[in-house]
Short mmCIF file of C-alpha atoms in Angstrom, two decimals:
data_model
loop_
_atom_site.label_atom_id
_atom_site.label_comp_id
_atom_site.label_asym_id
_atom_site.label_seq_id
_atom_site.Cartn_x
_atom_site.Cartn_y
_atom_site.Cartn_z
CA MET Y 1 -17.41 32.29 -40.84
CA PHE Y 2 -16.06 32.22 -37.09
CA LYS Y 3 -14.69 35.23 -37.42
CA SER Y 4 -18.67 36.18 -38.36
CA LEU Y 5 -19.82 34.44 -35.02
CA TYR Y 6 -17.16 36.26 -33.30
CA HIS Y 7 -18.63 39.62 -34.33
CA PHE Y 8 -22.38 38.40 -33.92
CA PHE Y 9 -22.12 37.60 -30.42
CA LYS Y 10 -19.59 39.88 -29.54
CA ASN Y 11 -22.40 42.43 -28.12
CA LYS Y 12 -24.71 39.55 -27.54
CA ARG Y 13 -22.71 37.66 -25.19
CA PHE Y 14 -25.40 36.82 -22.37
CA MET Y 15 -27.13 35.13 -25.34
CA LEU Y 16 -24.12 33.28 -26.72
CA ALA Y 17 -23.69 32.49 -23.15
CA GLY Y 18 -27.31 30.81 -22.18
CA ILE Y 19 -26.72 28.65 -25.31
CA ILE Y 20 -23.72 27.52 -24.49
CA ILE Y 21 -25.04 26.42 -20.95
CA LEU Y 22 -28.14 25.34 -22.31
CA VAL Y 23 -26.01 22.34 -23.98
CA PHE Y 24 -23.46 22.05 -21.00
CA SER Y 25 -26.61 20.86 -19.39
CA ILE Y 26 -28.19 19.16 -21.71
CA ALA Y 27 -24.74 17.13 -22.56
CA ILE Y 28 -23.99 16.56 -18.60
CA PHE Y 29 -27.80 15.56 -18.17
CA THR Y 30 -27.05 12.96 -20.33
CA ALA Y 31 -23.70 11.91 -20.20
CA ILE Y 32 -24.47 10.90 -16.53
CA LYS Y 33 -26.77 8.11 -17.35
CA VAL Y 34 -24.79 6.38 -19.05
CA ARG Y 35 -23.17 2.94 -18.12
CA THR Y 36 -19.50 2.05 -17.78
CA THR Y 37 -18.31 -1.55 -18.06
CA GLU Y 38 -15.05 -2.71 -16.32
CA ASP Y 39 -15.13 -5.73 -18.63
CA ILE Y 40 -11.20 -6.31 -19.01
CA SER Y 41 -12.05 -8.41 -21.79
CA LYS Y 42 -13.14 -5.87 -24.07
CA MET Y 43 -9.61 -4.50 -24.97
CA ILE Y 44 -8.80 -7.59 -26.00
CA PRO Y 45 -9.45 -8.46 -30.26
CA ALA Y 46 -12.37 -10.77 -30.61
CA ASP Y 47 -13.01 -12.53 -33.17
CA LYS Y 48 -15.41 -14.77 -34.30
CA GLU Y 49 -14.23 -17.78 -31.83
CA LEU Y 50 -13.75 -15.84 -29.49
CA LYS Y 51 -16.33 -13.67 -29.21
CA ARG Y 52 -18.10 -17.40 -28.92
CA PHE Y 53 -15.54 -17.77 -25.99
CA ASN Y 54 -16.80 -14.60 -24.23
CA PHE Y 55 -19.90 -15.62 -24.80
CA ALA Y 56 -19.44 -19.62 -23.03
CA SER Y 57 -17.32 -17.73 -20.33
CA LYS Y 58 -19.73 -15.48 -19.22
CA HIS Y 59 -22.80 -17.65 -19.03
CA ILE Y 60 -21.33 -20.46 -17.49
CA LYS Y 61 -22.24 -20.36 -13.86
CA ILE Y 62 -18.63 -21.74 -12.23
CA ASN Y 63 -17.52 -17.66 -13.46
CA ASP Y 64 -20.16 -16.51 -10.74
CA LYS Y 65 -18.81 -18.47 -7.95
CA ILE Y 66 -17.10 -16.19 -5.18
CA ILE Y 67 -14.96 -18.81 -3.27
CA ILE Y 68 -14.80 -18.73 1.03
CA ASN Y 69 -12.16 -20.89 2.00
CA LEU Y 70 -12.15 -21.19 6.26
CA SER Y 71 -9.61 -22.10 7.90
CA LEU Y 72 -7.72 -21.77 11.74
CA LYS Y 73 -5.19 -18.64 11.47
CA ASN Y 74 -2.56 -20.80 13.45
CA ASP Y 75 -1.57 -23.43 10.29
CA THR Y 76 0.28 -25.40 12.85
CA ALA Y 77 -3.14 -26.35 15.28
CA ASP Y 78 -4.64 -29.44 14.89
CA ALA Y 79 -7.87 -29.92 12.69
CA ASN Y 80 -11.06 -27.83 14.03
CA PRO Y 81 -14.20 -28.57 11.76
CA GLU Y 82 -16.47 -28.08 14.67
CA ILE Y 83 -15.23 -24.15 14.93
CA LEU Y 84 -15.53 -24.01 10.87
CA GLN Y 85 -18.70 -25.68 10.72
CA SER Y 86 -20.13 -23.17 12.83
CA PHE Y 87 -18.73 -19.66 11.10
CA SER Y 88 -19.67 -21.10 7.52
CA ASP Y 89 -23.24 -21.43 9.17
CA SER Y 90 -23.08 -18.28 10.69
CA LEU Y 91 -21.77 -16.62 7.93
CA GLU Y 92 -24.95 -18.23 5.83
CA PHE Y 93 -27.08 -17.18 7.68
CA ASN Y 94 -26.03 -13.49 8.36
CA LEU Y 95 -25.63 -13.35 4.49
CA THR Y 96 -28.88 -14.30 3.98
CA GLN Y 97 -30.45 -12.05 6.11
CA ASN Y 98 -28.81 -9.18 4.84
CA PHE Y 99 -28.07 -9.73 1.11
CA SER Y 100 -30.37 -12.03 -0.35
CA GLU Y 101 -31.30 -9.62 -2.96
CA TYR Y 102 -27.81 -10.02 -4.21
CA ILE Y 103 -27.34 -13.52 -3.85
CA ALA Y 104 -28.97 -16.18 -6.29
CA GLU Y 105 -27.38 -19.52 -3.73
CA ILE Y 106 -24.99 -20.00 -1.45
CA GLN Y 107 -23.47 -23.67 -1.81
CA ASN Y 108 -22.51 -24.20 2.08
CA SER Y 109 -23.88 -27.83 3.51
CA PHE Y 110 -25.77 -30.46 1.50
CA GLY Y 111 -28.70 -31.88 3.55
CA ASN Y 112 -30.59 -35.35 3.26
CA GLN Y 113 -33.45 -33.55 0.86
CA MET Y 114 -30.62 -33.16 -1.53
CA MET Y 115 -29.37 -36.79 -1.39
CA ASN Y 116 -32.93 -37.69 -1.41
CA GLU Y 117 -33.55 -35.77 -4.55
CA LEU Y 118 -30.36 -37.19 -6.08
CA TYR Y 119 -31.06 -40.56 -5.26
CA ASP Y 120 -34.59 -40.51 -6.94
CA ILE Y 121 -33.17 -38.45 -10.27
CA PHE Y 122 -30.97 -41.50 -10.35
CA TYR Y 123 -32.91 -44.52 -10.16
CA GLU Y 124 -36.34 -42.64 -12.11
CA ASN Y 125 -33.85 -43.14 -15.61
CA LEU Y 126 -31.38 -45.79 -14.43
CA PRO Y 127 -31.56 -47.12 -17.64
CA ILE Y 128 -30.09 -44.02 -19.18
CA PHE Y 129 -27.07 -43.51 -16.89
CA LEU Y 130 -26.11 -47.13 -17.21
CA THR Y 131 -23.11 -47.89 -19.61
CA GLU Y 132 -22.17 -51.21 -21.01
CA GLU Y 133 -19.79 -52.04 -18.14
CA ASP Y 134 -22.45 -51.52 -15.88
CA TYR Y 135 -23.95 -55.12 -17.01
CA LEU Y 136 -20.99 -56.87 -16.07
CA LYS Y 137 -21.33 -55.46 -12.39
CA ILE Y 138 -24.76 -56.36 -12.77
CA ASP Y 139 -24.25 -59.78 -13.55
CA THR Y 140 -22.40 -60.39 -10.59
CA LEU Y 141 -24.68 -58.47 -8.16
CA LEU Y 142 -27.28 -61.32 -9.57
CA SER Y 143 -25.14 -64.30 -9.13
CA ASP Y 144 -27.01 -66.15 -6.36
CA ASN Y 145 -24.11 -66.45 -3.99
CA GLU Y 146 -24.14 -62.21 -4.05
CA LEU Y 147 -27.81 -62.11 -4.02
CA ASP Y 148 -27.47 -63.92 -0.56
CA LYS Y 149 -24.98 -61.66 0.64
CA THR Y 150 -27.39 -58.41 -0.27
CA LEU Y 151 -30.49 -59.39 0.94
CA ALA Y 152 -28.60 -60.09 4.19
CA ALA Y 153 -26.76 -56.83 4.38
CA ASP Y 154 -30.02 -55.11 3.59
CA PHE Y 155 -32.07 -57.25 6.55
CA ARG Y 156 -29.29 -56.29 9.25
CA THR Y 157 -29.77 -52.76 7.76
CA LEU Y 158 -33.48 -52.22 7.99
CA ILE Y 159 -33.13 -54.44 11.87
CA SER Y 160 -30.42 -51.20 12.75
CA PRO Y 161 -31.16 -47.38 13.98
CA ALA Y 162 -29.81 -46.67 10.35
CA SER Y 163 -32.99 -47.96 8.68
CA MET Y 164 -34.47 -44.67 9.41
CA VAL Y 165 -32.58 -43.00 6.87
CA THR Y 166 -32.07 -46.45 4.91
CA LYS Y 167 -35.17 -47.92 4.69
CA LYS Y 168 -36.93 -46.06 1.27
CA PHE Y 169 -34.08 -46.95 -0.91
CA ILE Y 170 -33.87 -50.71 0.11
CA LYS Y 171 -37.47 -50.75 -0.13
CA LYS Y 172 -36.89 -48.77 -3.83
CA ASP Y 173 -33.56 -51.04 -5.12
CA PRO Y 174 -32.85 -54.03 -2.62
CA LEU Y 175 -30.34 -54.65 -5.10
CA ASN Y 176 -28.50 -51.88 -4.77
CA ILE Y 177 -28.22 -51.11 -8.44
CA THR Y 178 -28.84 -47.41 -8.08
CA PRO Y 179 -25.34 -46.83 -6.49
CA LEU Y 180 -24.02 -48.16 -9.68
CA ALA Y 181 -24.72 -44.89 -11.69
CA LEU Y 182 -24.26 -42.69 -8.19
CA LYS Y 183 -20.76 -43.47 -8.54
CA LYS Y 184 -20.41 -41.73 -11.41
CA LEU Y 185 -20.28 -38.67 -9.61
CA GLN Y 186 -16.92 -39.25 -8.47
CA GLY Y 187 -16.37 -38.89 -12.43
CA LEU Y 188 -16.79 -35.02 -11.31
CA GLN Y 189 -14.77 -34.56 -8.82
CA LEU Y 190 -11.52 -33.47 -10.90
CA ASP Y 191 -9.70 -32.70 -7.64
CA ASN Y 192 -9.16 -35.80 -4.73
CA ASN Y 193 -8.46 -33.18 -2.03
CA TYR Y 194 -11.94 -32.36 -0.71
CA GLU Y 195 -14.55 -34.38 0.32
CA ILE Y 196 -18.48 -34.32 2.12
CA PHE Y 197 -17.95 -34.18 6.00
CA ASP Y 198 -20.91 -33.41 8.08
CA ASN Y 199 -22.66 -32.11 5.16
CA HIS Y 200 -20.10 -29.72 4.16
CA ILE Y 201 -16.96 -29.65 1.73
CA PHE Y 202 -13.45 -30.03 3.72
CA THR Y 203 -10.41 -31.22 2.51
CA LYS Y 204 -8.99 -34.37 3.43
CA ASP Y 205 -6.86 -32.78 6.34
CA LYS Y 206 -9.99 -30.98 7.71
CA LYS Y 207 -8.07 -27.92 7.63
CA HIS Y 208 -10.03 -25.94 5.62
CA LEU Y 209 -13.99 -25.60 4.66
CA LEU Y 210 -14.88 -24.37 1.26
CA LEU Y 211 -18.26 -22.66 0.77
CA PHE Y 212 -19.66 -21.02 -2.42
CA VAL Y 213 -21.36 -17.94 -3.36
CA VAL Y 214 -23.01 -17.68 -6.68
CA SER Y 215 -23.90 -14.02 -7.49
CA LYS Y 216 -27.54 -13.06 -9.19
CA TYR Y 217 -25.95 -10.43 -11.09
CA SER Y 218 -23.01 -11.26 -14.21
CA ASN Y 219 -19.32 -10.97 -13.47
CA ASP Y 220 -19.20 -7.23 -15.33
CA GLU Y 221 -21.81 -5.72 -13.25
CA THR Y 222 -19.50 -4.39 -10.93
CA GLY Y 223 -21.39 -2.13 -8.51
CA LYS Y 224 -24.03 -4.69 -7.64
CA ASN Y 225 -21.15 -7.11 -6.84
CA LYS Y 226 -19.06 -5.00 -4.82
CA ILE Y 227 -22.02 -4.28 -2.42
CA LEU Y 228 -22.22 -7.96 -2.40
CA ILE Y 229 -18.51 -8.52 -1.88
CA ASP Y 230 -18.32 -5.75 0.25
CA GLY Y 231 -20.96 -7.08 2.45
CA ILE Y 232 -19.12 -10.11 2.57
CA ASN Y 233 -16.60 -8.77 4.02
CA GLN Y 234 -17.86 -6.72 6.64
CA THR Y 235 -19.63 -10.01 7.99
CA LEU Y 236 -16.61 -12.09 7.88
CA GLU Y 237 -15.13 -8.98 10.00
CA ASN Y 238 -18.02 -9.22 12.23
CA LEU Y 239 -17.86 -12.67 12.93
CA LYS Y 240 -14.39 -13.07 13.44
CA ILE Y 241 -14.87 -11.05 16.86
CA ASN Y 242 -17.36 -14.00 18.19
CA ILE Y 243 -14.49 -16.53 16.59
CA PRO Y 244 -11.20 -14.85 16.62
CA GLU Y 245 -9.31 -18.24 15.95
CA VAL Y 246 -10.68 -18.58 11.99
CA LYS Y 247 -8.98 -16.56 8.74
CA ALA Y 248 -11.78 -16.46 5.80
CA GLU Y 249 -10.35 -15.29 2.47
CA ILE Y 250 -12.73 -14.73 -0.46
CA PHE Y 251 -11.88 -15.58 -4.35
CA GLY Y 252 -13.32 -15.80 -7.53
CA ALA Y 253 -14.27 -13.91 -10.92
CA PRO Y 254 -16.77 -11.67 -9.28
CA VAL Y 255 -13.72 -10.20 -6.81
CA ILE Y 256 -11.80 -9.88 -9.06
CA SER Y 257 -13.95 -8.23 -11.99
CA VAL Y 258 -14.56 -5.42 -8.87
CA GLY Y 259 -11.14 -4.89 -8.10
CA ASN Y 260 -9.89 -4.37 -11.33
CA ALA Y 261 -12.86 -1.37 -11.81
CA GLU Y 262 -12.06 0.18 -8.58
CA ARG Y 263 -8.93 -0.30 -9.64
CA ILE Y 264 -9.65 1.29 -12.84
CA LYS Y 265 -11.48 4.28 -11.08
CA LYS Y 266 -8.66 5.18 -8.71
CA ASP Y 267 -6.47 4.98 -12.04
CA ILE Y 268 -9.17 7.28 -14.15
CA ILE Y 269 -9.37 9.99 -11.08
CA LEU Y 270 -5.56 9.67 -10.44
CA THR Y 271 -3.94 10.36 -13.98
CA VAL Y 272 -6.72 12.84 -14.28
CA SER Y 273 -5.83 14.73 -10.93
CA ILE Y 274 -2.52 15.00 -11.73
CA ALA Y 275 -2.79 15.60 -15.08
CA VAL Y 276 -5.00 18.90 -14.10
CA ILE Y 277 -2.47 20.07 -10.94
CA ALA Y 278 0.38 20.66 -13.39
CA LEU Y 279 -1.85 22.08 -15.80
CA PHE Y 280 -3.20 23.91 -13.07
CA PHE Y 281 0.37 25.60 -11.79
CA PHE Y 282 2.17 25.88 -15.68
CA LEU Y 283 -0.36 27.56 -17.30
CA SER Y 284 -1.01 30.13 -14.21
CA PHE Y 285 3.02 30.52 -13.83
CA PHE Y 286 3.04 30.86 -18.30
CA TYR Y 287 -0.39 33.29 -18.80
CA LYS Y 288 0.43 34.98 -15.04
CA ARG Y 289 -3.51 34.63 -14.61
CA PHE Y 290 -4.55 31.88 -11.94
CA ASP Y 291 -8.00 32.15 -14.06
CA ILE Y 292 -6.70 31.73 -16.85
CA PHE Y 293 -6.58 27.49 -16.28
CA PHE Y 294 -10.17 27.33 -16.31
CA ILE Y 295 -10.76 28.75 -19.56
CA ILE Y 296 -8.45 27.13 -21.40
CA PHE Y 297 -9.82 23.62 -19.89
CA LEU Y 298 -13.61 24.73 -20.79
CA PRO Y 299 -13.18 23.16 -24.35
CA ALA Y 300 -11.93 20.44 -22.93
CA ALA Y 301 -15.02 19.74 -20.73
CA PHE Y 302 -17.85 20.17 -23.43
CA GLY Y 303 -16.11 17.83 -25.26
CA ALA Y 304 -16.42 15.39 -22.74
CA ALA Y 305 -19.28 16.20 -22.18
CA VAL Y 306 -21.10 15.82 -25.45
CA SER Y 307 -18.92 12.68 -26.67
CA ILE Y 308 -20.26 10.75 -23.93
CA ALA Y 309 -23.87 11.79 -23.88
CA LEU Y 310 -23.61 10.85 -27.71
CA LEU Y 311 -21.84 7.78 -26.53
CA TYR Y 312 -25.10 8.04 -24.29
CA LEU Y 313 -27.43 7.82 -27.00
CA ILE Y 314 -25.89 6.07 -29.89
CA GLN Y 315 -24.72 2.95 -27.83
CA GLY Y 316 -25.95 3.29 -23.72
CA GLU Y 317 -22.93 2.42 -21.83
CA VAL Y 318 -19.08 3.03 -22.59
CA SER Y 319 -16.02 1.50 -21.34
CA ALA Y 320 -14.47 2.52 -18.56
CA ILE Y 321 -11.11 1.66 -19.86
CA SER Y 322 -11.99 3.75 -23.09
CA LEU Y 323 -12.81 6.58 -20.09
CA GLY Y 324 -9.72 5.84 -18.61
CA VAL Y 325 -7.23 6.26 -21.83
CA GLY Y 326 -9.40 8.88 -23.00
CA SER Y 327 -8.08 11.21 -20.62
CA VAL Y 328 -5.01 11.59 -22.71
CA LEU Y 329 -7.10 13.94 -24.13
CA VAL Y 330 -7.08 17.09 -21.93
CA GLY Y 331 -3.72 17.57 -23.21
CA ILE Y 332 -5.49 17.18 -26.72
CA SER Y 333 -7.79 19.65 -26.18
CA ILE Y 334 -6.21 21.92 -24.66
CA ASP Y 335 -3.65 22.28 -27.20
CA TYR Y 336 -6.77 23.97 -29.24
CA SER Y 337 -7.24 26.68 -26.28
CA LEU Y 338 -3.34 27.06 -25.77
CA HIS Y 339 -3.28 27.86 -29.87
CA ILE Y 340 -6.19 30.52 -29.14
CA PHE Y 341 -4.70 32.52 -26.02
CA THR Y 342 -1.07 31.83 -27.69
CA HIS Y 343 -1.49 33.24 -30.79
CA PHE Y 344 -3.03 36.27 -29.63
CA ARG Y 345 -0.16 37.26 -27.27
CA SER Y 346 1.57 38.60 -30.85
CA LYS Y 347 -1.64 40.27 -31.66
CA LYS Y 348 -3.98 43.42 -30.52
CA TYR Y 349 -7.34 42.74 -30.83
CA PRO Y 350 -9.38 39.43 -30.69
CA SER Y 351 -10.82 39.73 -34.20
CA GLU Y 352 -7.17 39.35 -35.48
CA ILE Y 353 -6.12 35.73 -34.78
CA PHE Y 354 -8.96 33.94 -36.60
CA GLY Y 355 -7.13 34.91 -40.50
CA ASP Y 356 -4.15 32.92 -38.59
CA ILE Y 357 -5.98 29.70 -36.48
CA THR Y 358 -9.13 28.88 -38.05
CA VAL Y 359 -7.55 26.32 -40.49
CA PRO Y 360 -4.67 24.78 -38.46
CA ILE Y 361 -7.55 24.19 -35.57
CA LEU Y 362 -9.92 23.06 -37.84
CA MET Y 363 -7.46 20.62 -40.02
CA SER Y 364 -5.73 19.74 -36.44
CA SER Y 365 -9.29 18.54 -35.10
CA ILE Y 366 -9.41 16.42 -38.45
CA THR Y 367 -6.73 14.99 -38.48
CA THR Y 368 -7.48 14.14 -34.59
CA ALA Y 369 -10.55 12.72 -34.41
CA ALA Y 370 -9.78 10.51 -37.79
CA ALA Y 371 -7.04 8.82 -36.44
CA PHE Y 372 -9.15 8.24 -33.54
CA PHE Y 373 -12.77 6.90 -35.33
CA CYS Y 374 -9.73 4.16 -37.56
CA LEU Y 375 -10.55 2.46 -34.32
CA LEU Y 376 -14.05 1.52 -35.06
CA PHE Y 377 -12.38 -0.92 -37.58
CA VAL Y 378 -10.39 -2.75 -35.00
CA SER Y 379 -12.47 -5.85 -32.88
CA SER Y 380 -11.81 -4.50 -29.66
CA GLU Y 381 -14.51 -3.23 -28.37
CA ALA Y 382 -12.83 -1.23 -25.42
CA LEU Y 383 -11.27 0.54 -28.39
CA GLN Y 384 -14.33 1.07 -30.51
CA ASP Y 385 -15.51 2.91 -27.94
CA LEU Y 386 -12.48 5.21 -27.20
CA GLY Y 387 -12.16 5.62 -30.50
CA LEU Y 388 -16.03 7.28 -30.70
CA TYR Y 389 -15.34 9.04 -27.65
CA ALA Y 390 -11.98 10.58 -28.52
CA GLY Y 391 -12.92 11.60 -32.20
CA ILE Y 392 -16.16 13.47 -31.23
CA SER Y 393 -14.54 14.78 -28.05
CA VAL Y 394 -12.05 15.90 -30.30
CA ILE Y 395 -14.15 17.63 -32.53
CA ALA Y 396 -16.07 19.27 -30.37
CA ALA Y 397 -13.63 20.43 -28.06
CA ALA Y 398 -12.09 21.95 -31.66
CA LEU Y 399 -15.60 24.16 -32.55
CA PHE Y 400 -15.90 25.27 -28.41
CA ALA Y 401 -12.34 26.73 -28.54
CA LEU Y 402 -12.93 28.84 -31.89
CA ILE Y 403 -16.61 29.73 -31.27
CA VAL Y 404 -16.45 30.35 -27.64
CA LEU Y 405 -12.89 31.28 -26.81
CA PRO Y 406 -12.63 34.57 -27.64
CA HIS Y 407 -14.26 36.03 -26.30
CA PHE Y 408 -12.55 35.48 -22.98
CA LEU Y 409 -9.25 37.40 -24.80
CA LYS Y 410 -8.77 40.35 -22.61
CA ASN Y 411 -6.38 43.01 -25.25
CA GLU Y 412 -3.48 43.11 -24.03
CA LYS Y 413 -0.45 46.00 -22.93
CA SER Y 414 1.66 47.43 -25.83
CA GLU Y 415 4.32 45.25 -27.15
CA SER Y 416 7.00 47.70 -25.31
CA GLN Y 417 5.33 46.90 -22.23
CA LYS Y 418 5.19 42.95 -22.88
CA LYS Y 419 7.31 41.26 -20.24
CA TYR Y 420 8.04 37.23 -22.04
CA ASN Y 421 8.86 34.84 -19.06
CA LEU Y 422 11.85 32.43 -18.86
CA LEU Y 423 9.49 30.10 -21.43
CA GLU Y 424 8.61 32.25 -23.73
CA ARG Y 425 12.75 33.15 -23.79
CA PHE Y 426 13.67 29.39 -24.10
CA THR Y 427 10.73 28.99 -27.26
CA ALA Y 428 12.03 32.00 -29.10
CA HIS Y 429 15.36 30.36 -29.54
CA SER Y 430 15.63 29.11 -33.43
CA PHE Y 431 16.68 25.13 -32.57
CA HIS Y 432 16.22 24.15 -36.19
CA LYS Y 433 19.22 26.34 -36.61
CA ASN Y 434 21.22 25.34 -34.33
CA LYS Y 435 23.54 22.36 -35.29
CA TYR Y 436 24.24 20.42 -32.11
CA ALA Y 437 20.47 20.17 -31.55
CA LEU Y 438 20.13 18.96 -35.17
CA SER Y 439 22.75 16.25 -34.57
CA ILE Y 440 21.69 15.21 -31.75
CA VAL Y 441 18.25 14.18 -32.59
CA LEU Y 442 20.12 12.23 -35.97
CA ILE Y 443 21.92 10.32 -33.39
CA ILE Y 444 19.01 9.50 -30.94
CA THR Y 445 17.07 8.48 -34.58
CA LEU Y 446 19.73 6.45 -35.28
CA ALA Y 447 19.96 4.62 -32.28
CA SER Y 448 16.92 3.32 -32.56
CA PHE Y 449 16.47 1.94 -36.10
CA PHE Y 450 18.66 -0.53 -33.93
CA THR Y 451 16.85 -0.91 -30.70
CA PHE Y 452 13.01 -0.49 -31.93
CA HIS Y 453 12.88 -4.09 -32.82
CA LYS Y 454 13.53 -4.95 -29.00
CA ALA Y 455 10.59 -3.70 -27.52
CA ARG Y 456 8.11 -7.07 -26.69
CA PHE Y 457 4.10 -7.00 -26.43
CA GLU Y 458 3.23 -8.63 -22.71
CA SER Y 459 2.51 -12.24 -23.72
CA ASP Y 460 0.49 -13.26 -20.30
CA MET Y 461 -2.86 -11.97 -20.45
CA ASP Y 462 -3.33 -12.78 -16.56
CA LYS Y 463 -1.18 -9.64 -15.94
CA MET Y 464 -4.08 -7.92 -17.64
CA ASN Y 465 -6.32 -8.45 -14.57
CA TYR Y 466 -4.96 -6.09 -11.42
CA MET Y 467 -5.38 -8.31 -8.13
CA SER Y 468 -4.43 -6.42 -4.82
CA PRO Y 469 -1.54 -8.37 -2.89
CA GLU Y 470 -4.44 -10.06 -0.57
CA LEU Y 471 -6.11 -11.72 -3.33
CA LYS Y 472 -3.46 -12.94 -4.80
CA THR Y 473 -2.64 -14.60 -1.08
CA ALA Y 474 -5.50 -16.03 -1.34
CA GLU Y 475 -5.54 -17.74 -5.08
CA GLU Y 476 -2.08 -18.86 -3.92
CA ASN Y 477 -3.85 -20.54 -0.58
CA LEU Y 478 -6.19 -22.02 -2.77
CA ASN Y 479 -3.93 -23.83 -5.01
CA LYS Y 480 -2.46 -25.02 -2.05
CA ILE Y 481 -5.10 -27.24 -0.99
CA SER Y 482 -5.38 -27.70 -4.35
CA ASP Y 483 -4.01 -30.64 -6.78
CA ASP Y 484 -4.51 -29.70 -10.19
CA ALA Y 485 -5.73 -26.05 -9.40
CA LEU Y 486 -3.31 -24.53 -12.02
CA ARG Y 487 -3.25 -27.25 -14.70
CA LYS Y 488 -7.38 -27.38 -15.04
CA MET Y 489 -8.51 -27.00 -18.89
CA TYR Y 490 -12.22 -26.30 -19.28
CA PHE Y 491 -14.03 -27.64 -23.14
CA VAL Y 492 -17.44 -25.60 -23.96
CA VAL Y 493 -19.27 -27.41 -26.88
CA THR Y 494 -21.40 -25.98 -28.67
CA GLY Y 495 -24.60 -26.62 -31.03
CA LYS Y 496 -27.48 -25.73 -32.93
CA THR Y 497 -29.79 -27.49 -30.39
CA LEU Y 498 -29.29 -29.00 -27.39
CA ASN Y 499 -28.82 -32.52 -28.79
CA ASP Y 500 -26.79 -31.80 -31.31
CA ALA Y 501 -23.73 -30.31 -29.01
CA LEU Y 502 -24.72 -33.52 -26.75
CA LYS Y 503 -23.06 -35.09 -29.74
CA THR Y 504 -20.05 -33.71 -29.92
CA ASN Y 505 -19.59 -33.52 -26.89
CA ASP Y 506 -20.01 -37.61 -26.89
CA PHE Y 507 -17.11 -37.50 -29.38
CA LEU Y 508 -15.24 -35.15 -27.52
CA ASN Y 509 -15.07 -37.58 -24.72
CA LYS Y 510 -13.88 -40.12 -26.82
CA LYS Y 511 -11.12 -38.49 -27.86
CA ILE Y 512 -9.77 -37.40 -24.33
CA LEU Y 513 -10.50 -40.81 -22.91
CA LYS Y 514 -7.62 -41.54 -25.76
CA LEU Y 515 -5.43 -39.35 -24.23
CA GLN Y 516 -6.18 -40.40 -21.10
CA LYS Y 517 -5.35 -44.14 -22.11
CA GLN Y 518 -1.56 -41.99 -23.15
CA GLY Y 519 -1.09 -40.59 -20.22
CA ILE Y 520 -1.56 -37.22 -21.92
CA VAL Y 521 -4.15 -36.30 -19.50
CA LYS Y 522 -4.52 -37.33 -16.02
CA ASN Y 523 -7.74 -37.02 -15.49
CA TYR Y 524 -11.27 -35.45 -16.58
CA SER Y 525 -14.37 -34.94 -16.04
CA SER Y 526 -17.82 -34.38 -18.70
CA ILE Y 527 -21.74 -34.05 -18.18
CA SER Y 528 -22.21 -36.76 -20.61
CA TYR Y 529 -22.66 -39.01 -17.76
CA PHE Y 530 -25.62 -37.31 -16.39
CA LEU Y 531 -26.82 -34.94 -20.04
CA VAL Y 532 -27.10 -37.58 -22.74
CA SER Y 533 -27.80 -37.21 -26.41
CA ASP Y 534 -30.97 -38.90 -27.52
CA SER Y 535 -29.34 -41.06 -29.71
CA LEU Y 536 -27.57 -42.45 -26.86
CA GLN Y 537 -30.75 -42.53 -25.02
CA LYS Y 538 -32.26 -44.89 -26.84
CA VAL Y 539 -28.89 -47.42 -27.19
CA ARG Y 540 -29.19 -47.59 -23.52
CA ILE Y 541 -32.81 -48.02 -22.92
CA LYS Y 542 -32.85 -51.09 -25.34
CA ARG Y 543 -29.40 -52.33 -23.84
CA TRP Y 544 -31.69 -52.59 -20.43
CA ASN Y 545 -34.78 -54.33 -21.79
CA ASN Y 546 -32.94 -56.29 -23.73
CA TYR Y 547 -30.92 -57.33 -21.04
CA PHE Y 548 -33.63 -57.96 -18.56
CA ARG Y 549 -35.77 -59.97 -21.09
CA LYS Y 550 -33.26 -62.21 -21.87
CA LYS Y 551 -32.42 -62.58 -17.91
CA LYS Y 552 -36.92 -63.15 -17.35
CA TYR Y 553 -36.93 -61.10 -14.04
#
């Protein structure tokens, strides 16, 4: 069939060129629309439980935060919270002005309005937030002695300048029952090294100020997040010109994701560039023609373009990691070109090569593609992308090589005029008949039987993430100012409905509380303080009503 196609297009090469250019152009035009993702977690095989974990991880807002750690350059200097606060307020203003389309929220200061809103939530839903232990404290508050003390304290506050702020709180709750529920907010503070000072988050020694930037985009949208992170870095550099005493470091999952994406892109460019340059010089030396490289490389380029275009039509996106690993296809795809050009050196006319190479090339491409297609059955999304991309690319490259490349073959000199280079003379040796070569291969094979089991897989999943030296330093500095930064564990509870999830969470809290009493868990925090299941709400409201009915207030 391929020989017939060769003879058909032999005198119609302009038609063949037009068809190839048209297909190539459509493939490239379609391929550039594909969306690449740099999510490193897609390399990990995902079972049902891991998929649930990844889903929860991507939708937990804590993972979308960019942490900015501000401190003084001189670590030995006295604390200066005012200059850190000034720097953070200027940073918030500049980011809001210039990058609002990328920012969902900046958590820098906590004003009175936020505190008032928080107080109102607790006050209006007070029965829901009070536990059984709180009623023992209420008993004390309602005793005659404590009532006198509380009302006297309220009076002193009302006649002081502080009444401008506290008057409405005293008017709503003169007995100070609401603060019993508000104190439960401290349960959310796992790390005791932080405090609110002048409406900003500081470490207790006032030497570090933290603010948080929440991106509008998920961590795998690295293109958008890169613009934001570059903007943050540039803004920090500009502010340091006017306030050079301050050191600023950024960290967080979005920063790591962008760093991974940039590293992947650089690695792809580097590996492909090295491969292409090495092939260019090797092929130019072997064939003594500088144009031969571009011809031999055509099947690989065609296969890659067609494969990515089909991936776009099938699923719309592809893992950038898969494309990076797929750079090995350059070596596989050009093999078909090398078979054709090298085989032609022993033939007089191009049409003579088909009988010898058609079946080997087709069988090679089919078996190679089949091996890659087997990756579609693994649980890793990135490996599935690699299997589809590589399988299609190999078949497309083989077909291109058999249909198009023979038209680039030129009649060689006669056998007596041919000059064989060093590589050809080396490969002409019959190594399979050399007893020394066979002995070396046998020794290496036997030695491998005693050493192959010593290979170990990397068990530290954190090493899959690339972090620049700057990011590693930022992480280390955050860990230094955090009491238990490296020992925190997050639990995500799911259910068919919110109420089902809250019931499960209540059960989980009892188990964790038991572990805490045993000394296994140092501290824990739970949203069950504030998100209460329907059944528990009814119990607490009933307790409230019964309590004050008995007291007859």
